PDB file of C-alpha atoms and ligand atoms in Angstrom:
ATOM      1  CA  MET A   1       7.051  13.589  -9.406  1.00  0.00           C
ATOM      2  CA  PRO A   2       5.573  16.561 -10.856  1.00  0.00           C
ATOM      3  CA  ASP A   3       2.056  16.698 -12.186  1.00  0.00           C
ATOM      4  CA  PRO A   4       2.283  16.523 -16.139  1.00  0.00           C
ATOM      5  CA  LEU A   5      -0.949  19.152 -16.231  1.00  0.00           C
ATOM      6  CA  GLY A   6       1.131  21.264 -14.148  1.00  0.00           C
ATOM      7  CA  ASP A   7      -1.681  21.182 -11.475  1.00  0.00           C
ATOM      8  CA  ASP A   8       0.319  20.118  -8.447  1.00  0.00           C
ATOM      9  CA  ARG A   9      -2.357  20.897  -5.780  1.00  0.00           C
ATOM     10  CA  LEU A  10       0.313  21.587  -3.507  1.00  0.00           C
ATOM     11  CA  ASP A  11      -1.844  23.391  -0.941  1.00  0.00           C
ATOM     12  CA  GLU A  12      -4.212  20.864  -0.557  1.00  0.00           C
ATOM     13  CA  LYS A  13      -1.393  18.157  -0.225  1.00  0.00           C
ATOM     14  CA  GLU A  14       0.371  20.052   2.340  1.00  0.00           C
ATOM     15  CA  LYS A  15      -2.812  20.398   4.623  1.00  0.00           C
ATOM     16  CA  MET A  16      -3.529  16.950   4.073  1.00  0.00           C
ATOM     17  CA  ILE A  17      -0.173  16.027   5.518  1.00  0.00           C
ATOM     18  CA  ARG A  18      -0.639  18.652   8.340  1.00  0.00           C
ATOM     19  CA  GLU A  19      -4.057  17.709   9.282  1.00  0.00           C
ATOM     20  CA  GLN A  20      -4.480  14.248   8.422  1.00  0.00           C
ATOM     21  CA  LEU A  21      -1.012  12.394   8.957  1.00  0.00           C
ATOM     22  CA  VAL A  22       1.339  14.899  11.322  1.00  0.00           C
ATOM     23  CA  ALA A  23      -1.670  15.825  13.684  1.00  0.00           C
ATOM     24  CA  ARG A  24      -2.578  12.094  14.371  1.00  0.00           C
ATOM     25  CA  GLY A  25       1.276  11.109  15.138  1.00  0.00           C
ATOM     26  CA  ILE A  26       2.803  10.205  11.727  1.00  0.00           C
ATOM     27  CA  GLU A  27       6.242  11.161  12.624  1.00  0.00           C
ATOM     28  CA  ASP A  28       8.680   9.437  10.073  1.00  0.00           C
ATOM     29  CA  THR A  29      10.134  12.033   7.875  1.00  0.00           C
ATOM     30  CA  ARG A  30      10.706   9.788   5.172  1.00  0.00           C
ATOM     31  CA  VAL A  31       7.137   8.756   4.985  1.00  0.00           C
ATOM     32  CA  LEU A  32       6.163  12.340   5.175  1.00  0.00           C
ATOM     33  CA  GLU A  33       8.321  13.674   2.397  1.00  0.00           C
ATOM     34  CA  ALA A  34       7.166  10.533   0.218  1.00  0.00           C
ATOM     35  CA  PHE A  35       3.424  11.828   0.725  1.00  0.00           C
ATOM     36  CA  ARG A  36       4.990  15.328  -0.526  1.00  0.00           C
ATOM     37  CA  GLU A  37       6.497  13.539  -3.717  1.00  0.00           C
ATOM     38  CA  VAL A  38       3.384  11.603  -4.852  1.00  0.00           C
ATOM     39  CA  PRO A  39       0.391  13.613  -6.382  1.00  0.00           C
ATOM     40  CA  ARG A  40      -2.721  11.717  -4.885  1.00  0.00           C
ATOM     41  CA  HIS A  41      -5.014  13.292  -7.407  1.00  0.00           C
ATOM     42  CA  LEU A  42      -3.402  11.649 -10.224  1.00  0.00           C
ATOM     43  CA  PHE A  43      -4.576   8.451  -9.008  1.00  0.00           C
ATOM     44  CA  VAL A  44      -8.365   9.111  -8.681  1.00  0.00           C
ATOM     45  CA  ARG A  45     -10.908   9.076 -11.264  1.00  0.00           C
ATOM     46  CA  GLU A  46     -11.716  12.247 -12.879  1.00  0.00           C
ATOM     47  CA  LYS A  47     -15.319  12.697 -11.362  1.00  0.00           C
ATOM     48  CA  ASP A  48     -13.321  12.094  -7.610  1.00  0.00           C
ATOM     49  CA  LEU A  49     -10.659  14.825  -8.222  1.00  0.00           C
ATOM     50  CA  PRO A  50     -12.275  17.212  -5.951  1.00  0.00           C
ATOM     51  CA  GLN A  51     -12.195  14.802  -2.830  1.00  0.00           C
ATOM     52  CA  ALA A  52      -8.715  13.393  -3.951  1.00  0.00           C
ATOM     53  CA  TYR A  53      -7.054  15.025  -0.663  1.00  0.00           C
ATOM     54  CA  GLU A  54     -10.257  14.573   1.735  1.00  0.00           C
ATOM     55  CA  ASP A  55      -9.932  12.412   4.617  1.00  0.00           C
ATOM     56  CA  HIS A  56     -11.597   9.020   3.817  1.00  0.00           C
ATOM     57  CA  PRO A  57     -10.990   6.124   1.413  1.00  0.00           C
ATOM     58  CA  ILE A  58     -11.926   6.983  -2.214  1.00  0.00           C
ATOM     59  CA  PRO A  59     -13.528   4.606  -4.849  1.00  0.00           C
ATOM     60  CA  ILE A  60     -11.089   3.380  -7.526  1.00  0.00           C
ATOM     61  CA  GLY A  61     -13.954   1.261  -9.530  1.00  0.00           C
ATOM     62  CA  GLU A  62     -14.581  -2.605  -9.446  1.00  0.00           C
ATOM     63  CA  GLY A  63     -15.970  -1.878  -5.953  1.00  0.00           C
ATOM     64  CA  GLN A  64     -12.343  -1.188  -4.697  1.00  0.00           C
ATOM     65  CA  THR A  65     -10.809   2.004  -2.786  1.00  0.00           C
ATOM     66  CA  THR A  66      -7.578   3.629  -2.418  1.00  0.00           C
ATOM     67  CA  SER A  67      -7.498   3.714   1.589  1.00  0.00           C
ATOM     68  CA  GLN A  68      -7.648   6.784   3.670  1.00  0.00           C
ATOM     69  CA  THR A  69      -4.270   8.529   3.545  1.00  0.00           C
ATOM     70  CA  TYR A  70      -3.658   8.171   7.407  1.00  0.00           C
ATOM     71  CA  MET A  71      -4.116   4.202   7.376  1.00  0.00           C
ATOM     72  CA  VAL A  72      -1.564   4.117   4.347  1.00  0.00           C
ATOM     73  CA  ALA A  73       0.812   6.282   6.309  1.00  0.00           C
ATOM     74  CA  ALA A  74       0.275   4.304   9.439  1.00  0.00           C
ATOM     75  CA  MET A  75       1.145   1.218   7.585  1.00  0.00           C
ATOM     76  CA  LEU A  76       4.086   2.785   5.737  1.00  0.00           C
ATOM     77  CA  GLU A  77       5.671   3.828   9.154  1.00  0.00           C
ATOM     78  CA  LEU A  78       5.413   0.131  10.769  1.00  0.00           C
ATOM     79  CA  LEU A  79       6.974  -1.233   7.693  1.00  0.00           C
ATOM     80  CA  GLU A  80      10.203   0.847   8.673  1.00  0.00           C
ATOM     81  CA  LEU A  81      11.622   0.674   5.040  1.00  0.00           C
ATOM     82  CA  GLU A  82      15.341   1.268   4.588  1.00  0.00           C
ATOM     83  CA  VAL A  83      16.574   2.631   1.224  1.00  0.00           C
ATOM     84  CA  ASN A  84      18.223  -0.543   0.085  1.00  0.00           C
ATOM     85  CA  GLU A  85      15.457  -2.972   0.899  1.00  0.00           C
ATOM     86  CA  LYS A  86      12.843  -4.872  -1.582  1.00  0.00           C
ATOM     87  CA  VAL A  87       9.112  -4.440  -0.414  1.00  0.00           C
ATOM     88  CA  LEU A  88       6.288  -6.837  -1.803  1.00  0.00           C
ATOM     89  CA  GLU A  89       2.883  -4.895  -1.813  1.00  0.00           C
ATOM     90  CA  ILE A  90      -0.373  -7.029  -2.040  1.00  0.00           C
ATOM     91  CA  GLY A  91      -3.410  -5.208  -3.500  1.00  0.00           C
ATOM     92  CA  THR A  92      -1.846  -2.707  -6.060  1.00  0.00           C
ATOM     93  CA  GLY A  93      -5.547  -0.979  -6.475  1.00  0.00           C
ATOM     94  CA  SER A  94      -4.817   2.629  -7.941  1.00  0.00           C
ATOM     95  CA  GLY A  95      -1.111   2.639  -7.393  1.00  0.00           C
ATOM     96  CA  TYR A  96      -0.978   5.187  -5.138  1.00  0.00           C
ATOM     97  CA  GLU A  97       0.797   3.453  -2.399  1.00  0.00           C
ATOM     98  CA  SER A  98       2.889   1.722  -4.911  1.00  0.00           C
ATOM     99  CA  ALA A  99       4.141   5.105  -5.771  1.00  0.00           C
ATOM    100  CA  LEU A 100       4.932   6.051  -2.032  1.00  0.00           C
ATOM    101  CA  LEU A 101       6.692   2.392  -1.573  1.00  0.00           C
ATOM    102  CA  SER A 102       8.960   3.523  -4.628  1.00  0.00           C
ATOM    103  CA  ARG A 103      10.233   6.436  -2.588  1.00  0.00           C
ATOM    104  CA  LEU A 104      10.902   4.430   0.540  1.00  0.00           C
ATOM    105  CA  ALA A 105      12.543   1.202  -0.905  1.00  0.00           C
ATOM    106  CA  ARG A 106      14.814   0.068  -3.693  1.00  0.00           C
ATOM    107  CA  GLU A 107      12.444  -2.135  -5.246  1.00  0.00           C
ATOM    108  CA  VAL A 108       8.810  -2.385  -5.122  1.00  0.00           C
ATOM    109  CA  TYR A 109       6.904  -5.822  -6.272  1.00  0.00           C
ATOM    110  CA  THR A 110       3.327  -5.274  -6.281  1.00  0.00           C
ATOM    111  CA  ILE A 111       0.400  -7.756  -7.035  1.00  0.00           C
ATOM    112  CA  GLU A 112      -3.310  -7.028  -7.922  1.00  0.00           C
ATOM    113  CA  ARG A 113      -6.074  -9.813  -8.543  1.00  0.00           C
ATOM    114  CA  LEU A 114      -8.261  -7.716 -10.610  1.00  0.00           C
ATOM    115  CA  ARG A 115      -6.995  -7.133 -14.240  1.00  0.00           C
ATOM    116  CA  THR A 116      -8.419  -3.924 -14.843  1.00  0.00           C
ATOM    117  CA  LEU A 117      -6.737  -2.251 -11.745  1.00  0.00           C
ATOM    118  CA  TYR A 118      -3.299  -4.175 -12.415  1.00  0.00           C
ATOM    119  CA  GLU A 119      -3.430  -2.760 -15.782  1.00  0.00           C
ATOM    120  CA  SER A 120      -4.499   0.880 -15.163  1.00  0.00           C
ATOM    121  CA  ALA A 121      -2.038   1.057 -12.360  1.00  0.00           C
ATOM    122  CA  GLN A 122       0.685  -0.358 -14.425  1.00  0.00           C
ATOM    123  CA  ASP A 123       0.102   1.992 -17.258  1.00  0.00           C
ATOM    124  CA  LYS A 124      -0.135   4.890 -15.188  1.00  0.00           C
ATOM    125  CA  LEU A 125       2.948   4.350 -13.060  1.00  0.00           C
ATOM    126  CA  LYS A 126       5.175   3.402 -16.038  1.00  0.00           C
ATOM    127  CA  LYS A 127       3.947   6.701 -17.876  1.00  0.00           C
ATOM    128  CA  MET A 128       4.684   8.815 -14.736  1.00  0.00           C
ATOM    129  CA  GLY A 129       8.335   7.248 -14.764  1.00  0.00           C
ATOM    130  CA  TYR A 130       8.540   5.166 -11.607  1.00  0.00           C
ATOM    131  CA  VAL A 131      11.002   2.616 -12.804  1.00  0.00           C
ATOM    132  CA  ASN A 132      11.458   0.579  -9.565  1.00  0.00           C
ATOM    133  CA  ILE A 133       8.077  -0.870  -9.389  1.00  0.00           C
ATOM    134  CA  HIS A 134       7.498  -4.530 -10.723  1.00  0.00           C
ATOM    135  CA  PHE A 135       3.885  -5.673 -11.305  1.00  0.00           C
ATOM    136  CA  LYS A 136       2.018  -8.900 -11.661  1.00  0.00           C
ATOM    137  CA  TRP A 137      -1.775  -9.905 -12.041  1.00  0.00           C
ATOM    138  CA  GLY A 138      -2.758 -12.701  -9.891  1.00  0.00           C
ATOM    139  CA  ASP A 139      -3.621 -14.075  -6.409  1.00  0.00           C
ATOM    140  CA  GLY A 140      -1.280 -12.028  -4.170  1.00  0.00           C
ATOM    141  CA  SER A 141      -2.240 -13.849  -1.017  1.00  0.00           C
ATOM    142  CA  LEU A 142       0.412 -16.527  -1.985  1.00  0.00           C
ATOM    143  CA  GLY A 143       2.950 -13.932  -2.289  1.00  0.00           C
ATOM    144  CA  TRP A 144       5.634 -13.852  -5.170  1.00  0.00           C
ATOM    145  CA  SER A 145       7.870 -16.864  -4.146  1.00  0.00           C
ATOM    146  CA  ASP A 146      10.467 -16.346  -6.840  1.00  0.00           C
ATOM    147  CA  LYS A 147      11.272 -12.871  -5.910  1.00  0.00           C
ATOM    148  CA  SER A 148      11.370 -13.792  -2.184  1.00  0.00           C
ATOM    149  CA  PRO A 149      12.755 -13.132   0.276  1.00  0.00           C
ATOM    150  CA  PHE A 150      11.446  -9.566   1.154  1.00  0.00           C
ATOM    151  CA  GLN A 151      12.624  -7.094   3.695  1.00  0.00           C
ATOM    152  CA  ALA A 152       9.045  -5.968   4.280  1.00  0.00           C
ATOM    153  CA  ILE A 153       5.386  -7.053   2.879  1.00  0.00           C
ATOM    154  CA  VAL A 154       2.396  -4.716   3.139  1.00  0.00           C
ATOM    155  CA  ILE A 155      -1.159  -6.181   2.296  1.00  0.00           C
ATOM    156  CA  GLY A 156      -3.781  -3.644   1.617  1.00  0.00           C
ATOM    157  CA  ALA A 157      -6.663  -5.785   2.182  1.00  0.00           C
ATOM    158  CA  ALA A 158      -8.132  -7.502   5.220  1.00  0.00           C
ATOM    159  CA  ALA A 159      -6.975 -11.213   5.720  1.00  0.00           C
ATOM    160  CA  PRO A 160      -8.887 -13.653   7.984  1.00  0.00           C
ATOM    161  CA  GLN A 161      -5.422 -14.919   9.285  1.00  0.00           C
ATOM    162  CA  ILE A 162      -1.790 -14.029   8.901  1.00  0.00           C
ATOM    163  CA  PRO A 163      -1.149 -16.069   5.795  1.00  0.00           C
ATOM    164  CA  PRO A 164       1.987 -18.555   6.612  1.00  0.00           C
ATOM    165  CA  VAL A 165       3.117 -18.519   3.146  1.00  0.00           C
ATOM    166  CA  LEU A 166       3.923 -14.903   3.367  1.00  0.00           C
ATOM    167  CA  MET A 167       5.773 -15.171   6.927  1.00  0.00           C
ATOM    168  CA  ASN A 168       8.035 -17.635   4.921  1.00  0.00           C
ATOM    169  CA  GLN A 169       8.654 -15.102   2.165  1.00  0.00           C
ATOM    170  CA  LEU A 170       9.801 -12.349   4.879  1.00  0.00           C
ATOM    171  CA  ASP A 171      13.791 -11.966   5.083  1.00  0.00           C
ATOM    172  CA  GLU A 172      15.631 -12.285   8.701  1.00  0.00           C
ATOM    173  CA  GLY A 173      14.375  -9.099  10.337  1.00  0.00           C
ATOM    174  CA  GLY A 174      11.777  -8.709   7.764  1.00  0.00           C
ATOM    175  CA  ARG A 175       8.293  -7.018   8.738  1.00  0.00           C
ATOM    176  CA  LEU A 176       4.746  -7.902   7.550  1.00  0.00           C
ATOM    177  CA  VAL A 177       2.045  -5.277   7.950  1.00  0.00           C
ATOM    178  CA  LEU A 178      -1.595  -6.306   7.456  1.00  0.00           C
ATOM    179  CA  PRO A 179      -5.220  -5.959   8.644  1.00  0.00           C
ATOM    180  CA  VAL A 180      -6.144  -9.220  10.331  1.00  0.00           C
ATOM    181  CA  GLY A 181      -9.743  -9.521  11.371  1.00  0.00           C
ATOM    182  CA  ASP A 182     -13.345 -10.570  10.037  1.00  0.00           C
ATOM    183  CA  ARG A 183     -14.913  -8.946   6.815  1.00  0.00           C
ATOM    184  CA  LYS A 184     -16.338  -5.962   8.891  1.00  0.00           C
ATOM    185  CA  GLU A 185     -13.417  -4.783  11.081  1.00  0.00           C
ATOM    186  CA  GLN A 186      -9.812  -5.549  11.511  1.00  0.00           C
ATOM    187  CA  ILE A 187      -6.788  -4.993  13.747  1.00  0.00           C
ATOM    188  CA  LEU A 188      -3.624  -3.574  11.965  1.00  0.00           C
ATOM    189  CA  THR A 189      -1.055  -6.162  12.722  1.00  0.00           C
ATOM    190  CA  ARG A 190       2.879  -6.422  12.071  1.00  0.00           C
ATOM    191  CA  VAL A 191       4.734  -9.595  12.057  1.00  0.00           C
ATOM    192  CA  THR A 192       8.461  -9.348  12.506  1.00  0.00           C
ATOM    193  CA  ARG A 193      10.753 -12.281  11.581  1.00  0.00           C
ATOM    194  CA  GLY A 194      13.490 -13.421  13.713  1.00  0.00           C
ATOM    195  CA  GLY A 195      14.939 -16.874  12.507  1.00  0.00           C
ATOM    196  CA  ASP A 196      12.166 -19.357  12.970  1.00  0.00           C
ATOM    197  CA  ASP A 197      10.308 -16.814  15.325  1.00  0.00           C
ATOM    198  CA  PHE A 198       7.656 -14.406  14.413  1.00  0.00           C
ATOM    199  CA  LYS A 199       6.916 -11.531  16.663  1.00  0.00           C
ATOM    200  CA  ILE A 200       3.432 -10.310  16.331  1.00  0.00           C
ATOM    201  CA  GLU A 201       2.222  -6.784  17.372  1.00  0.00           C
ATOM    202  CA  LYS A 202      -1.417  -5.323  17.293  1.00  0.00           C
ATOM    203  CA  PHE A 203      -2.130  -1.649  16.577  1.00  0.00           C
ATOM    204  CA  MET A 204      -5.545  -0.141  15.404  1.00  0.00           C
ATOM    205  CA  THR A 205      -8.745  -1.162  14.179  1.00  0.00           C
ATOM    206  CA  CYS A 206      -9.235  -0.704  11.056  1.00  0.00           C
ATOM    207  CA  ILE A 207     -11.790  -1.513   8.023  1.00  0.00           C
ATOM    208  CA  PHE A 208     -10.497  -2.996   4.630  1.00  0.00           C
ATOM    209  CA  VAL A 209     -11.874  -4.647   1.599  1.00  0.00           C
ATOM    210  CA  PRO A 210     -11.315  -8.341   1.769  1.00  0.00           C
ATOM    211  CA  LEU A 211      -8.279  -9.969   0.490  1.00  0.00           C
ATOM    212  CA  ILE A 212      -9.766 -12.548  -2.007  1.00  0.00           C
ATOM    213  CA  GLY A 213      -7.721 -15.553  -2.783  1.00  0.00           C
ATOM    214  CA  GLU A 214      -6.493 -18.914  -1.372  1.00  0.00           C
ATOM    215  CA  GLU A 215      -4.948 -17.569   1.940  1.00  0.00           C
ATOM    216  CA  GLY A 216      -7.669 -15.079   2.035  1.00  0.00           C
ATOM    217  CA  TRP A 217     -11.466 -15.123   1.767  1.00  0.00           C
ATOM    218  CA  LYS A 218     -13.479 -16.984  -0.899  1.00  0.00           C
ATOM    219  CA  GLU A 219     -14.961 -14.705  -3.438  1.00  0.00           C
TER     220      GLU A 219
HETATM  221  N1  SAM B   1      -3.289   0.742  -1.559  1.00  0.00           N
HETATM  222  C1  SAM B   1      -4.223   0.773  -2.693  1.00  0.00           C
HETATM  223  C2  SAM B   1      -3.900   2.106  -3.293  1.00  0.00           C
HETATM  224  O1  SAM B   1      -3.066   2.952  -2.770  1.00  0.00           O
HETATM  225  O2  SAM B   1      -4.803   2.443  -4.196  1.00  0.00           O
HETATM  226  C3  SAM B   1      -5.583   0.134  -2.468  1.00  0.00           C
HETATM  227  C4  SAM B   1      -5.530  -1.208  -2.024  1.00  0.00           C
HETATM  228  S1  SAM B   1      -7.393  -1.694  -1.957  1.00  0.00           S
HETATM  229  C5  SAM B   1      -7.763  -1.095  -0.433  1.00  0.00           C
HETATM  230  C6  SAM B   1      -7.190  -3.463  -2.022  1.00  0.00           C
HETATM  231  C7  SAM B   1      -6.805  -4.108  -3.228  1.00  0.00           C
HETATM  232  O3  SAM B   1      -6.490  -5.290  -3.005  1.00  0.00           O
HETATM  233  C8  SAM B   1      -7.926  -4.056  -4.158  1.00  0.00           C
HETATM  234  O4  SAM B   1      -7.413  -3.381  -5.547  1.00  0.00           O
HETATM  235  C9  SAM B   1      -8.178  -5.712  -4.325  1.00  0.00           C
HETATM  236  O5  SAM B   1      -8.478  -5.797  -5.650  1.00  0.00           O
HETATM  237  C10 SAM B   1      -6.908  -6.100  -3.887  1.00  0.00           C
HETATM  238  N2  SAM B   1      -6.845  -7.515  -3.780  1.00  0.00           N
HETATM  239  C11 SAM B   1      -7.498  -8.307  -2.906  1.00  0.00           C
HETATM  240  N3  SAM B   1      -7.446  -9.469  -2.791  1.00  0.00           N
HETATM  241  C12 SAM B   1      -6.201  -9.781  -3.359  1.00  0.00           C
HETATM  242  C13 SAM B   1      -5.103 -10.608  -3.648  1.00  0.00           C
HETATM  243  N4  SAM B   1      -5.628 -12.076  -3.250  1.00  0.00           N
HETATM  244  N5  SAM B   1      -4.324 -10.506  -4.708  1.00  0.00           N
HETATM  245  C14 SAM B   1      -3.909  -9.171  -5.084  1.00  0.00           C
HETATM  246  N6  SAM B   1      -5.030  -8.162  -4.749  1.00  0.00           N
HETATM  247  C15 SAM B   1      -5.795  -8.461  -4.064  1.00  0.00           C
END
């Protein structure tokens, strides 16, 4: 997706991919290509433009952040998305990860609980021409039942436990990737559905903003 301002910041993007993703073990070529296609600097506030490709989360307003690129890449790699799949994202935030998901899957359904972020991400992604992303304002901890089942679900906020309601919205073979833990620190976790069985795998420690909602934390 080209930058409408003609400022693609290709060198910074390539450096970020090389030093923050590939050097730390991200190997999935489709994931790396998605990072090449999506201009991260168009998803941060003007005052934060100089740090758009730096190696840390960036504030997006409302006390929220767009996550560190490595953490986003690790989650996308764990999702193992195929081109014909349907994915649910909980926590639209800036819309950056929604744009990446739209390069990896057929349809992206994304839910954000904060109205201002929901509106600005939707407005931005539509103007940028992403046509396979569907937006909802509300509590994503309950999922999006009338659009389920999903082949993949990703939560960009920390959950106190794996929400059973989301496990039930997974398709056969579906993957749910989320940070699980307390409000200070979590473990990146993947749940894979096989019939009524759910395989649970734990990966690295991480720190995310809290998932606020019925299946998350109280505000
Ligand atoms: N991946 C996003 C990006 O690329 O900008 C950043 C996600 S940010 C770390 C987490 C987001 O989850 C915040 O925007 C927050 O408002 C949202 N959130 C928290 N609880 C939620 C819930 N129950 N339903 C939907 N969104 C929620």
